[in-house]
CSV table of C-alpha atoms in Angstrom, one decimal:
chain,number,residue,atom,x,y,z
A,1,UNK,CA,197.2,-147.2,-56.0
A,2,UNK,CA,194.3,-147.8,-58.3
A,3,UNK,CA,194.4,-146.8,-61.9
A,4,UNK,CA,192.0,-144.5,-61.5
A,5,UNK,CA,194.4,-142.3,-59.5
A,6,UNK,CA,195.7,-141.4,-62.4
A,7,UNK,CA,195.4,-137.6,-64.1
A,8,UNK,CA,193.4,-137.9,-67.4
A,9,UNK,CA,194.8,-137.3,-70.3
A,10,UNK,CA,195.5,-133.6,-71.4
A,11,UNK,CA,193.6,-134.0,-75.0
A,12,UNK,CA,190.2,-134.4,-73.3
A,13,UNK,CA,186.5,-133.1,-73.4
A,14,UNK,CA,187.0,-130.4,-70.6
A,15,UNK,CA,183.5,-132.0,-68.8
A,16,UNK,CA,185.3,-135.7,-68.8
A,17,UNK,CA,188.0,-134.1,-68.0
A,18,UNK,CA,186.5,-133.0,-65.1
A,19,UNK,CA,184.5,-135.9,-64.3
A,20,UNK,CA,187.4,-137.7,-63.8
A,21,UNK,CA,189.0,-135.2,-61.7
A,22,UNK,CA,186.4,-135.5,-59.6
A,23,UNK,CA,186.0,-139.3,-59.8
A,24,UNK,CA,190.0,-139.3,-58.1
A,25,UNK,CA,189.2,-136.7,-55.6
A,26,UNK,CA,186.2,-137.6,-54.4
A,27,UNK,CA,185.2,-141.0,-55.8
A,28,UNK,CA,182.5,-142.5,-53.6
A,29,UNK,CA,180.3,-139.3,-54.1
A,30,UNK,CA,181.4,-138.9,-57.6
A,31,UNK,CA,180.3,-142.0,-57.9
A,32,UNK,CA,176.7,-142.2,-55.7
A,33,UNK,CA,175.6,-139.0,-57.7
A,34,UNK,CA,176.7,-140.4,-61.5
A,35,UNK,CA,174.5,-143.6,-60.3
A,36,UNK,CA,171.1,-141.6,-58.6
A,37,UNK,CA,170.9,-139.7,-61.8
A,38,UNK,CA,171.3,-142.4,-64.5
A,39,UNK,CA,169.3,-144.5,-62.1
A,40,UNK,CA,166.3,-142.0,-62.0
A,41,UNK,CA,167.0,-141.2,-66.1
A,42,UNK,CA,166.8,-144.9,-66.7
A,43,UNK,CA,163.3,-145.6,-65.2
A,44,UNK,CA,162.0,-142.0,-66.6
A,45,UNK,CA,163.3,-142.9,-70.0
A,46,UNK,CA,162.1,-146.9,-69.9
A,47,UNK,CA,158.4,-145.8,-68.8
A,48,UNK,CA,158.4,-143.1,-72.2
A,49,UNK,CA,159.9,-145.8,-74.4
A,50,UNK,CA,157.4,-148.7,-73.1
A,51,UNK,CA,154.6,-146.0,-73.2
A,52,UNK,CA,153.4,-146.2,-69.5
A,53,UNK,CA,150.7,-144.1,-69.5
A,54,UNK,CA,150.7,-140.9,-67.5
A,55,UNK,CA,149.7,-141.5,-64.1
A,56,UNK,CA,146.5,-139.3,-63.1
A,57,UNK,CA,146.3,-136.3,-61.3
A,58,UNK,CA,143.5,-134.2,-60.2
A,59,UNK,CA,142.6,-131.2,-62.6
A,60,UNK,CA,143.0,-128.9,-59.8
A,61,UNK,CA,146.2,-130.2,-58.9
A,62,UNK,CA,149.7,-127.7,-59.1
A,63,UNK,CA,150.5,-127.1,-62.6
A,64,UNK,CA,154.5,-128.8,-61.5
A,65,UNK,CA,152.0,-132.0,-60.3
A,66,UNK,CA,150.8,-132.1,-64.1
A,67,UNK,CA,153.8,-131.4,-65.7
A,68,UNK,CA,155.6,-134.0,-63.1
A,69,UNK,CA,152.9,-136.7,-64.9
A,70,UNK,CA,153.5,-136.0,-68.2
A,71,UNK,CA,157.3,-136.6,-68.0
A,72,UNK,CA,156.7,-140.2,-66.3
A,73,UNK,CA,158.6,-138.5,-62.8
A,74,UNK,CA,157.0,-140.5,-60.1
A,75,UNK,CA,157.7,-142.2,-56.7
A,76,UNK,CA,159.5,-145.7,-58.0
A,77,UNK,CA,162.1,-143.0,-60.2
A,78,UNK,CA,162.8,-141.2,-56.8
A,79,UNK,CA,162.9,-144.6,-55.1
A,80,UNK,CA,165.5,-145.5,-57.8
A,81,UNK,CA,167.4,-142.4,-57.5
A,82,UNK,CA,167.7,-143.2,-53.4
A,83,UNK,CA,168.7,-146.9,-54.6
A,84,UNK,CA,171.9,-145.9,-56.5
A,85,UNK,CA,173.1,-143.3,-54.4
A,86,UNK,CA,172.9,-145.5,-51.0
A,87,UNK,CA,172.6,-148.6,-52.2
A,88,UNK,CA,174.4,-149.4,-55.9
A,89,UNK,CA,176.8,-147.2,-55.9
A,90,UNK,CA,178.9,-148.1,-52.6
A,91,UNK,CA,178.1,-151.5,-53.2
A,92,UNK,CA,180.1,-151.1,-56.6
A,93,UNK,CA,182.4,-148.7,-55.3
A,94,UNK,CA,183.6,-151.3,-52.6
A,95,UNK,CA,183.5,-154.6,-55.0
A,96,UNK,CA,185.2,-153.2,-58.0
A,97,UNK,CA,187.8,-151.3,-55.7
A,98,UNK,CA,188.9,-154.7,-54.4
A,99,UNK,CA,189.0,-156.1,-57.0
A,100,UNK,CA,190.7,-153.3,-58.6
A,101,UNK,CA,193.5,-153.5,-55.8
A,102,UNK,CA,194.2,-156.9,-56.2
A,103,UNK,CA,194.6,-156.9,-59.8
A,104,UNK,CA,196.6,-153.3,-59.7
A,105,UNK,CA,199.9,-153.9,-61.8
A,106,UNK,CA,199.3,-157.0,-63.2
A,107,UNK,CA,198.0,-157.3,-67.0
A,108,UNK,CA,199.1,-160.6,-68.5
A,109,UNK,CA,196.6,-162.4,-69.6
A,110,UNK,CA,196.2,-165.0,-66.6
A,111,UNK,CA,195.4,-161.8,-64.3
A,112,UNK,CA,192.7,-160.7,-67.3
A,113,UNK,CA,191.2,-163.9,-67.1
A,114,UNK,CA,190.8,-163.8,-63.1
A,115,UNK,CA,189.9,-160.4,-62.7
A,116,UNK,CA,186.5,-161.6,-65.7
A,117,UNK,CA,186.1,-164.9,-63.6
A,118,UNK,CA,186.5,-162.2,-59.9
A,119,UNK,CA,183.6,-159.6,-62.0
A,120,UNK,CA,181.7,-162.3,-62.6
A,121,UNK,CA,181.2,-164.9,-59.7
A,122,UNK,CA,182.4,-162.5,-56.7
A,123,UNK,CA,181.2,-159.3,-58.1
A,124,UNK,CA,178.3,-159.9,-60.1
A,125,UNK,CA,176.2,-162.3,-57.6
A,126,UNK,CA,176.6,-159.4,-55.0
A,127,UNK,CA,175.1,-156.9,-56.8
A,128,UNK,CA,172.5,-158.6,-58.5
A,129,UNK,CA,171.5,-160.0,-55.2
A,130,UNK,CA,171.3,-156.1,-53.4
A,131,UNK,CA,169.2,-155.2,-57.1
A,132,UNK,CA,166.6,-157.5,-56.8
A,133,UNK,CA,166.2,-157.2,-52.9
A,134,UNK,CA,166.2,-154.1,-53.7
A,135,UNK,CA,163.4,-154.0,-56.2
A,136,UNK,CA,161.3,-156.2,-54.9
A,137,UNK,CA,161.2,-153.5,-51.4
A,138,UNK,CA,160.3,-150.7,-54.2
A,139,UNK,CA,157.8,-152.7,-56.0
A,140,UNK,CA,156.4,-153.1,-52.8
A,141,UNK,CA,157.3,-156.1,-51.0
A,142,UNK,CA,155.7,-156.5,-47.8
A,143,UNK,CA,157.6,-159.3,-46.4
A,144,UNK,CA,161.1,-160.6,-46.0
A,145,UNK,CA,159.8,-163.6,-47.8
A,146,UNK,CA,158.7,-161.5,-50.6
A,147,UNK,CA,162.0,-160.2,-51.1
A,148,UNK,CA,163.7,-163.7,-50.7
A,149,UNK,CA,161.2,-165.2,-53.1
A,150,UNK,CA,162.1,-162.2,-55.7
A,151,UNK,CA,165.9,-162.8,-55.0
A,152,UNK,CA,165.4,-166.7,-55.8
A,153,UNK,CA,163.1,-165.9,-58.7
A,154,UNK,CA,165.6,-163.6,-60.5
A,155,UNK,CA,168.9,-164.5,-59.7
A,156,UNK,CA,169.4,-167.1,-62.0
A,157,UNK,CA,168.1,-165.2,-64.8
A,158,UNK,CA,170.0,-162.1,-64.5
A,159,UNK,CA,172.8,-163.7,-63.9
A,160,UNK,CA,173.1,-165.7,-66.8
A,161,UNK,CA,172.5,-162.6,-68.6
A,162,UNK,CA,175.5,-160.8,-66.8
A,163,UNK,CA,177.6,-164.0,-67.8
A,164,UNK,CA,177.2,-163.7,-71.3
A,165,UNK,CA,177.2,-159.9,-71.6
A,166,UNK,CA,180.1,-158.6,-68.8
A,167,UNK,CA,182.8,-160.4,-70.5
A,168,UNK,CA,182.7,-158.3,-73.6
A,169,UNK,CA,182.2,-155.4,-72.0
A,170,UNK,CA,185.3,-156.0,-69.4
A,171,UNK,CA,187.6,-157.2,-72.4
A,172,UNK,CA,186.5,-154.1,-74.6
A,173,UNK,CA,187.8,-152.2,-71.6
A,174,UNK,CA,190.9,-153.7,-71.3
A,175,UNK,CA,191.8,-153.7,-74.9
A,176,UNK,CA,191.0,-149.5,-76.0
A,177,UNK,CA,190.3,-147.8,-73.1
A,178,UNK,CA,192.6,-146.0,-70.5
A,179,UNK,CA,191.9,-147.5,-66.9
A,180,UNK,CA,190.7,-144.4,-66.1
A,181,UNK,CA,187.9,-144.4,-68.6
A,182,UNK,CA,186.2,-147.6,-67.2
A,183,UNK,CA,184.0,-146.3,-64.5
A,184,UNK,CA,182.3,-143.6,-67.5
A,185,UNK,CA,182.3,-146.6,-70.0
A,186,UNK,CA,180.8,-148.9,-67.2
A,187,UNK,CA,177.8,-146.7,-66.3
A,188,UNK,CA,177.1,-145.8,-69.9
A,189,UNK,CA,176.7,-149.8,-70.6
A,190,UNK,CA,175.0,-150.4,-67.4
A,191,UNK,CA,172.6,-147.7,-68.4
A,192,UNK,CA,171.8,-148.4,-71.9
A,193,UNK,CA,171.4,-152.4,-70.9
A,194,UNK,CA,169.3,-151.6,-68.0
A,195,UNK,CA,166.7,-149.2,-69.5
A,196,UNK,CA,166.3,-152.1,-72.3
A,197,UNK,CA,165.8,-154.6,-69.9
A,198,UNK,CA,162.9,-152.2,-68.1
A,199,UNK,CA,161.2,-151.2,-71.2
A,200,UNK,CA,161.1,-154.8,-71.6
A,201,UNK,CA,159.5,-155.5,-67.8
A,202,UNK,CA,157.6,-153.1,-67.9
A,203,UNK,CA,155.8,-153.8,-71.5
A,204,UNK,CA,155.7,-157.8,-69.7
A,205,UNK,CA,153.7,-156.3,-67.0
A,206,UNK,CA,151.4,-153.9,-69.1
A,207,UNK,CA,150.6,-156.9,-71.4
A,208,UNK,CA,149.9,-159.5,-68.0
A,209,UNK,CA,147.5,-156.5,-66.8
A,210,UNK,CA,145.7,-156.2,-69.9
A,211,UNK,CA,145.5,-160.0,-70.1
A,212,UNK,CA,143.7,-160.0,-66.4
A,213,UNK,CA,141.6,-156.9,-67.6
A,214,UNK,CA,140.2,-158.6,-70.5
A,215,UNK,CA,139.7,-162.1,-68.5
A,216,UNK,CA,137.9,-160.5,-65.7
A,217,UNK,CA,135.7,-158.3,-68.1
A,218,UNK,CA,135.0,-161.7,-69.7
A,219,UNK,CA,134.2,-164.0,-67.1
A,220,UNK,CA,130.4,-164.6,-66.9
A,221,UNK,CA,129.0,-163.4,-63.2
């Protein structure tokens, strides 16, 4: 049975509390609704932070259509959204649980060591390689060879940062928290490292725009 079958702890915030009695009742949606909503908050909260300027909307547009623009809520955050929930989330869900059952009663530290070495070379390549697909489709890729070029371009990358950065984050785990605290304590790192890593994207790709702006406003006729 996995750990996270277990009842939390009495001495509990009463919303944990029930997020994890949620998370062992119904752990797949738990799970696909935590991910849409930090998925959406994350590209929200990265397009503030890297001031993306408001997109433009008519003046005689609906008043929600202007108040919708000023908060950065556009098409890509919904697209995001619809990415965790069908996409990330069950992809996780089915990965981690795996690896969860294989590992279940066994915490020496050989079986610590493989279930790092399972997160990070069975786990990790999956799910980075579903993200970038992913986001090349949303960033509009019109071919398969788009994606597969975006998927070659990135993997490498992302990976090595996943390599030096999971390991911590899985031994933290292991060491202070309860097994049933890793899924909250996974999403909150997953979050605040992947709205850092699109505020940093996204001010790459406002800086490469300005660049071509200011080359093609230069370049004599």
């Amino acid at each position: 049975m996995s750990a996270l079958a277990a009842a939390p702890p009495q001495k509990m915030n009463p919303l944990l509390a029930a997020y994890l009695r949620n998370l062992v009742a119904h752990p797949l949606r738990t799970k696909a609704i935590t991910t849409s909503v930090l998925q959406f908050l994350q590209e929200v909260l990265a397009s503030h932070l890297a001031h993306v300027p408001a997109r433009r909307v008519p003046k005689d547009a609906p008043l929600y259509a202007h108040a919708l623009a000023r908060a950065r809520v556009d098409a890509k955050a919904v697209k995001m959204a619809i990415y965790g929930a069908l996409v990330s989330a069950p992809l996780s869900h089915v990965l981690v649980g795996a690896v969860q059952r294989v590992f279940a009663g066994r915490a020496g530290p050989a079986a610590k060591l493989a279930q790092i070495l399972a997160s990070l070379f069975v786990v990790a390549p999956a799910q980075i390689t579903a993200y970038l697909a992913c986001m090349a489709v949303i960033n509009g890729a019109k071919s398969v060879n788009d994606v597969v070029r975006t998927v070659k371009g990135g993997f490498l990358r992302v990976l090595r940062v996943t390599i030096m950065t999971q390991p911590v984050v899985i031994v933290f785990a292991q060491r202070f928290l309860a097994p049933e605290l890793w899924v909250p304590f996974f999403n909150l790192v997953q979050f605040a490292v992947g709205t850092y890593t699109n505020i940093k994207l996204k001010k790459l790709r406002s800086q490469s725009e300005e660049k071509a702006k200011k080359e093609k406003d230069t370049k004599p006729e």
